Amino acid sequence: MQSFASEPSGTLTLQTITMPADTNPFGDIFGGWVMAQMDIAGAIHANEISHGRVATVAVGSMVFMRPVPVGAIISCYTSTLRIGNTSIRVKVEVWIKDFLTHQILQVTQGEYVYVAIDEQGHKRPVLQHTQKSD
């Protein structure tokens, strides 16, 4: 079972407001929409590290702790878990701020794995793009 924090960790990478168009039939924000926001945030984070294109190759286990209401501000925080030869593992936490109560609550967290790719879509080393010249 995953443990959840009492406050966000990592870098605030993406923030948006939930809209009625993103709801499931019960009026809560669709989990797939939340996962898409997480993927965008993780890709931004991995792109900054790789200095180039990345593609999502895996998503680790996720647990949704609570439904997300319409009108909540959703914030995705990212942190690097591991940098491999061609891949980057990113932790993504999702927090919401309820616009009525102003309470900040964690919704979910997950691990996303991205591979650095070149212009032809083939994997490439991450380190060749992160090393600085003397």
mmCIF file of C-alpha atoms in Angstrom:
data_model
loop_
_atom_site.group_PDB
_atom_site.id
_atom_site.type_symbol
_atom_site.label_atom_id
_atom_site.label_comp_id
_atom_site.label_asym_id
_atom_site.label_seq_id
_atom_site.Cartn_x
_atom_site.Cartn_y
_atom_site.Cartn_z
ATOM 1 C CA MET A 1 0.000 0.000 0.000
ATOM 2 C CA GLN A 2 1.267 3.449 -0.865
ATOM 3 C CA SER A 3 1.813 6.014 1.855
ATOM 4 C CA PHE A 4 0.575 9.532 1.315
ATOM 5 C CA ALA A 5 2.128 12.736 2.571
ATOM 6 C CA SER A 6 0.597 15.516 4.632
ATOM 7 C CA GLU A 7 1.958 18.149 2.247
ATOM 8 C CA PRO A 8 3.169 18.173 -1.364
ATOM 9 C CA SER A 9 6.725 17.175 -2.202
ATOM 10 C CA GLY A 10 8.645 17.904 -5.361
ATOM 11 C CA THR A 11 8.295 20.752 -7.821
ATOM 12 C CA LEU A 12 4.963 22.263 -8.804
ATOM 13 C CA THR A 13 4.975 21.395 -12.504
ATOM 14 C CA LEU A 14 1.368 21.735 -13.657
ATOM 15 C CA GLN A 15 -1.698 23.454 -12.251
ATOM 16 C CA THR A 16 -5.191 23.797 -13.687
ATOM 17 C CA ILE A 17 -8.821 23.977 -12.643
ATOM 18 C CA THR A 18 -11.242 21.096 -13.065
ATOM 19 C CA MET A 19 -14.176 21.713 -15.375
ATOM 20 C CA PRO A 20 -17.643 20.144 -15.804
ATOM 21 C CA ALA A 21 -16.649 18.716 -19.205
ATOM 22 C CA ASP A 22 -14.130 16.427 -17.435
ATOM 23 C CA THR A 23 -16.638 14.618 -15.195
ATOM 24 C CA ASN A 24 -17.777 11.018 -15.053
ATOM 25 C CA PRO A 25 -21.497 10.123 -14.991
ATOM 26 C CA PHE A 26 -21.592 10.739 -11.219
ATOM 27 C CA GLY A 27 -20.338 14.331 -11.428
ATOM 28 C CA ASP A 28 -16.781 13.769 -10.186
ATOM 29 C CA ILE A 29 -13.706 14.382 -12.319
ATOM 30 C CA PHE A 30 -12.925 11.317 -14.442
ATOM 31 C CA GLY A 31 -9.854 9.418 -13.191
ATOM 32 C CA GLY A 32 -8.488 9.151 -16.723
ATOM 33 C CA TRP A 33 -8.423 12.937 -16.969
ATOM 34 C CA VAL A 34 -6.387 13.110 -13.746
ATOM 35 C CA MET A 35 -3.978 10.491 -15.121
ATOM 36 C CA ALA A 36 -3.572 12.524 -18.319
ATOM 37 C CA GLN A 37 -2.630 15.611 -16.284
ATOM 38 C CA MET A 38 -0.106 13.495 -14.365
ATOM 39 C CA ASP A 39 1.401 12.239 -17.625
ATOM 40 C CA ILE A 40 1.723 15.793 -18.939
ATOM 41 C CA ALA A 41 3.421 16.936 -15.706
ATOM 42 C CA GLY A 42 5.756 13.942 -15.679
ATOM 43 C CA ALA A 43 6.684 14.503 -19.319
ATOM 44 C CA ILE A 44 7.477 18.167 -18.642
ATOM 45 C CA HIS A 45 9.743 17.081 -15.778
ATOM 46 C CA ALA A 46 11.477 14.381 -17.863
ATOM 47 C CA ASN A 47 11.857 16.757 -20.807
ATOM 48 C CA GLU A 48 13.708 19.246 -18.600
ATOM 49 C CA ILE A 49 16.133 16.510 -17.560
ATOM 50 C CA SER A 50 16.679 14.993 -21.009
ATOM 51 C CA HIS A 51 16.767 18.304 -22.921
ATOM 52 C CA GLY A 52 14.742 16.697 -25.679
ATOM 53 C CA ARG A 53 11.776 14.556 -26.581
ATOM 54 C CA VAL A 54 10.502 11.878 -24.234
ATOM 55 C CA ALA A 55 7.806 9.236 -24.534
ATOM 56 C CA THR A 56 5.825 7.562 -21.765
ATOM 57 C CA VAL A 57 6.714 3.869 -21.493
ATOM 58 C CA ALA A 58 5.176 2.820 -18.165
ATOM 59 C CA VAL A 59 2.911 3.936 -15.348
ATOM 60 C CA GLY A 60 3.327 2.457 -11.868
ATOM 61 C CA SER A 61 0.529 1.588 -9.474
ATOM 62 C CA MET A 62 -1.845 4.321 -8.429
ATOM 63 C CA VAL A 63 -4.463 4.632 -5.724
ATOM 64 C CA PHE A 64 -7.100 7.336 -5.842
ATOM 65 C CA MET A 65 -7.749 8.499 -2.289
ATOM 66 C CA ARG A 66 -10.787 10.673 -2.910
ATOM 67 C CA PRO A 67 -12.987 11.988 -5.701
ATOM 68 C CA VAL A 68 -12.051 15.279 -7.329
ATOM 69 C CA PRO A 69 -14.862 17.845 -7.459
ATOM 70 C CA VAL A 70 -15.588 20.234 -10.290
ATOM 71 C CA GLY A 71 -13.960 23.607 -9.693
ATOM 72 C CA ALA A 72 -11.055 22.278 -7.637
ATOM 73 C CA ILE A 73 -7.584 23.551 -8.432
ATOM 74 C CA ILE A 74 -5.478 20.513 -9.288
ATOM 75 C CA SER A 75 -1.704 20.688 -8.771
ATOM 76 C CA CYS A 76 0.810 18.118 -10.014
ATOM 77 C CA TYR A 77 4.135 17.951 -8.180
ATOM 78 C CA THR A 78 7.020 16.018 -9.711
ATOM 79 C CA SER A 79 10.331 14.650 -8.501
ATOM 80 C CA THR A 80 13.023 12.495 -10.079
ATOM 81 C CA LEU A 81 13.243 8.966 -8.713
ATOM 82 C CA ARG A 82 15.888 7.590 -11.074
ATOM 83 C CA ILE A 83 17.775 8.513 -14.222
ATOM 84 C CA GLY A 84 18.914 5.532 -16.285
ATOM 85 C CA ASN A 85 20.835 5.358 -19.549
ATOM 86 C CA THR A 86 17.774 6.120 -21.678
ATOM 87 C CA SER A 87 14.954 6.421 -19.157
ATOM 88 C CA ILE A 88 13.757 8.704 -16.393
ATOM 89 C CA ARG A 89 11.477 7.578 -13.553
ATOM 90 C CA VAL A 90 9.323 10.401 -12.176
ATOM 91 C CA LYS A 91 7.102 10.493 -9.097
ATOM 92 C CA VAL A 92 3.959 12.537 -9.661
ATOM 93 C CA GLU A 93 1.752 13.634 -6.758
ATOM 94 C CA VAL A 94 -1.653 15.200 -7.335
ATOM 95 C CA TRP A 95 -3.122 17.610 -4.814
ATOM 96 C CA ILE A 96 -6.321 19.625 -4.967
ATOM 97 C CA LYS A 97 -7.423 22.840 -3.377
ATOM 98 C CA ASP A 98 -11.144 22.827 -2.823
ATOM 99 C CA PHE A 99 -12.483 26.216 -3.873
ATOM 100 C CA LEU A 100 -15.168 26.172 -1.159
ATOM 101 C CA THR A 101 -13.185 24.974 1.868
ATOM 102 C CA HIS A 102 -9.685 26.023 0.690
ATOM 103 C CA GLN A 103 -8.515 22.664 2.039
ATOM 104 C CA ILE A 104 -5.444 21.136 0.326
ATOM 105 C CA LEU A 105 -5.730 17.361 -0.056
ATOM 106 C CA GLN A 106 -3.723 14.682 -1.825
ATOM 107 C CA VAL A 107 -5.715 12.850 -4.483
ATOM 108 C CA THR A 108 -3.217 10.320 -5.814
ATOM 109 C CA GLN A 109 0.391 9.645 -6.670
ATOM 110 C CA GLY A 110 2.111 7.451 -9.201
ATOM 111 C CA GLU A 111 5.384 6.667 -10.891
ATOM 112 C CA TYR A 112 5.762 7.391 -14.581
ATOM 113 C CA VAL A 113 8.656 6.153 -16.699
ATOM 114 C CA TYR A 114 9.756 8.088 -19.776
ATOM 115 C CA VAL A 115 12.323 7.187 -22.399
ATOM 116 C CA ALA A 116 14.397 9.844 -24.127
ATOM 117 C CA ILE A 117 13.928 9.690 -27.894
ATOM 118 C CA ASP A 118 15.616 11.260 -30.890
ATOM 119 C CA GLU A 119 14.057 12.941 -33.926
ATOM 120 C CA GLN A 120 13.253 9.550 -35.486
ATOM 121 C CA GLY A 121 11.551 8.291 -32.323
ATOM 122 C CA HIS A 122 14.384 5.936 -31.347
ATOM 123 C CA LYS A 123 15.602 5.818 -27.777
ATOM 124 C CA ARG A 124 18.711 7.810 -27.020
ATOM 125 C CA PRO A 125 20.987 8.232 -24.002
ATOM 126 C CA VAL A 126 19.816 10.744 -21.418
ATOM 127 C CA LEU A 127 23.274 11.658 -20.143
ATOM 128 C CA GLN A 128 24.631 12.897 -23.474
ATOM 129 C CA HIS A 129 22.085 15.709 -23.244
ATOM 130 C CA THR A 130 22.527 16.528 -19.548
ATOM 131 C CA GLN A 131 26.326 16.709 -19.345
ATOM 132 C CA LYS A 132 27.749 20.212 -19.544
ATOM 133 C CA SER A 133 30.842 20.938 -21.585
ATOM 134 C CA ASP A 134 33.929 22.322 -19.843
#
